């Protein structure tokens, strides 16, 4: 991102300054964040301390990025660039492939350098992140990004695979019992 992390004001401080949360609420979210892999904004929303719209408003100021309208910007030509599991893992959706191998993407957190690096490596494209709400990205993924073989057998879906295997085993037992 263009903004230097050292000069950028922290999200929690900006939310307090805007009067959207109290310091105690920030502390509670930060304690929950320790040891987990959750973003602060996500936790604050889940704890009902702020709304998604309030978070987006502060993030646009913090990151100096506009909120993108996914429905208007999404190009069907890019729907196969990223597999569904990566879109879900990083809360991103590809929008449009521009000149010079630049891929514009919508992200919940454009400051997530790990996500940007992983997606650039996967796509071999230069990313141009834009800000979008979690709910808009989830809706766009559900409606626009097709399932692939890799999505079904990805380690991220191991719980689903375990549940499916259990269900199949139970069905086979039931069929066996019914046959006798």
XYZ file of C-alpha atoms in Angstrom:
180
model
C 0.000 0.000 0.000
C 1.093 3.573 -0.479
C 0.673 4.460 3.182
C 3.547 3.641 5.485
C 2.481 1.592 8.497
C 4.654 3.772 10.750
C 2.839 6.972 9.760
C -0.655 5.516 9.540
C -2.859 5.929 12.594
C -4.033 2.658 14.132
C -7.600 1.562 13.470
C -8.533 1.273 17.143
C -7.306 4.800 17.855
C -9.251 6.157 14.899
C -12.447 4.442 16.070
C -12.013 5.880 19.570
C -11.274 9.365 18.168
C -14.426 9.140 16.046
C -16.438 8.282 19.158
C -17.494 4.930 17.715
C -16.000 2.755 20.459
C -14.737 3.134 24.017
C -11.274 2.174 25.155
C -12.690 -0.739 27.173
C -14.354 -2.103 24.039
C -11.089 -1.837 22.114
C -9.258 -3.627 24.934
C -11.812 -6.447 24.923
C -11.454 -6.910 21.153
C -7.649 -6.770 21.346
C -7.633 -9.475 24.038
C -9.786 -11.689 21.830
C -7.480 -10.999 18.910
C -4.412 -12.339 20.762
C -3.745 -15.907 19.744
C -6.446 -15.818 17.101
C -6.299 -15.051 13.435
C -9.067 -12.451 13.379
C -8.828 -8.871 12.213
C -9.685 -6.157 14.725
C -12.497 -4.678 12.647
C -14.127 -8.093 12.257
C -14.034 -8.656 16.024
C -15.491 -5.222 16.777
C -18.381 -5.945 14.420
C -18.949 -9.440 15.866
C -18.995 -7.950 19.374
C -21.603 -5.427 18.129
C -19.421 -2.476 19.104
C -19.554 -1.036 15.566
C -21.383 -1.680 12.316
C -19.789 -2.756 9.075
C -20.598 0.673 7.619
C -18.832 2.449 10.494
C -15.762 0.280 10.008
C -15.726 0.969 6.264
C -16.013 4.702 6.865
C -12.962 4.711 9.141
C -10.965 2.358 6.893
C -11.472 4.642 3.881
C -9.821 7.419 5.879
C -7.088 5.220 7.338
C -6.104 3.603 4.040
C -7.024 6.525 1.787
C -8.997 4.182 -0.462
C -12.538 4.532 -1.756
C -15.184 1.883 -1.159
C -15.743 0.008 -4.403
C -19.145 -0.981 -5.762
C -18.524 -4.632 -6.620
C -21.664 -4.996 -8.724
C -20.589 -2.154 -11.007
C -16.878 -2.980 -11.151
C -16.936 -6.798 -11.416
C -15.989 -8.195 -14.815
C -17.064 -11.767 -15.590
C -13.774 -12.335 -17.432
C -11.911 -12.514 -14.101
C -14.168 -14.955 -12.269
C -11.695 -17.834 -12.789
C -8.542 -15.924 -11.801
C -8.882 -16.777 -8.100
C -10.348 -19.992 -6.733
C -13.238 -19.686 -4.335
C -11.219 -20.958 -1.362
C -8.685 -18.120 -1.747
C -11.456 -15.561 -2.140
C -12.997 -16.791 1.113
C -9.685 -17.163 2.950
C -8.683 -13.555 2.309
C -12.139 -11.970 1.863
C -11.336 -10.762 -1.637
C -12.900 -10.846 -5.057
C -11.214 -10.078 -8.385
C -12.817 -7.150 -10.171
C -11.111 -6.444 -13.468
C -7.829 -7.200 -15.222
C -6.328 -4.036 -16.611
C -3.355 -3.103 -18.731
C 0.170 -4.113 -17.716
C -1.033 -7.231 -15.869
C -2.739 -5.196 -13.123
C -5.571 -6.977 -11.347
C -7.990 -4.782 -9.443
C -9.435 -6.626 -6.443
C -11.950 -5.762 -3.734
C -10.829 -6.621 -0.198
C -12.204 -6.293 3.291
C -8.706 -5.322 4.451
C -6.447 -3.912 1.716
C -3.678 -3.473 4.303
C -3.362 -7.268 4.688
C 0.088 -7.607 3.136
C 0.111 -11.410 3.527
C -3.089 -11.699 1.491
C -1.789 -9.337 -1.186
C 1.522 -11.232 -1.451
C -0.183 -14.649 -1.620
C -2.658 -13.517 -4.269
C 0.056 -11.835 -6.340
C 2.092 -15.033 -6.203
C -0.912 -17.197 -7.104
C -2.084 -15.014 -10.003
C 1.292 -13.698 -11.172
C -0.403 -10.295 -11.420
C 0.216 -6.923 -9.806
C -2.669 -6.193 -7.449
C -4.518 -2.938 -7.086
C -6.570 -3.418 -3.898
C -9.843 -1.605 -3.274
C -11.968 -1.519 -0.144
C -15.292 -3.378 0.077
C -17.531 -4.602 2.859
C -17.386 -8.182 4.084
C -21.049 -8.757 3.240
C -20.646 -7.389 -0.307
C -17.632 -9.624 -0.912
C -19.396 -12.696 0.507
C -22.402 -12.055 -1.722
C -20.190 -11.548 -4.781
C -18.234 -14.745 -4.099
C -21.434 -16.732 -3.651
C -22.974 -15.357 -6.864
C -19.959 -14.977 -9.145
C -17.036 -17.249 -8.282
C -17.530 -20.832 -9.494
C -16.656 -23.894 -7.443
C -13.628 -25.845 -8.594
C -12.201 -29.256 -7.787
C -9.516 -27.552 -5.711
C -12.143 -25.739 -3.625
C -13.804 -29.004 -2.687
C -10.600 -30.753 -1.618
C -8.793 -27.788 -0.088
C -7.465 -28.150 3.473
C -9.654 -25.198 4.435
C -12.612 -27.515 3.897
C -11.286 -30.389 6.007
C -14.101 -30.015 8.544
C -16.657 -30.242 5.753
C -14.920 -33.316 4.345
C -14.919 -34.984 7.769
C -18.621 -34.245 8.193
C -19.332 -35.573 4.700
C -17.367 -38.776 5.363
C -19.295 -39.295 8.603
C -22.607 -38.767 6.827
C -21.671 -41.241 4.085
C -20.665 -43.828 6.690
C -23.978 -43.398 8.506
C -25.909 -43.762 5.258
C -24.024 -46.957 4.419
C -24.792 -48.376 7.874
C -28.476 -47.486 7.461
C -28.600 -49.134 4.024
C -26.946 -52.270 5.401
C -29.436 -52.454 8.283
C -32.392 -51.962 5.943
C -31.189 -54.766 3.673
C -31.342 -57.324 6.508
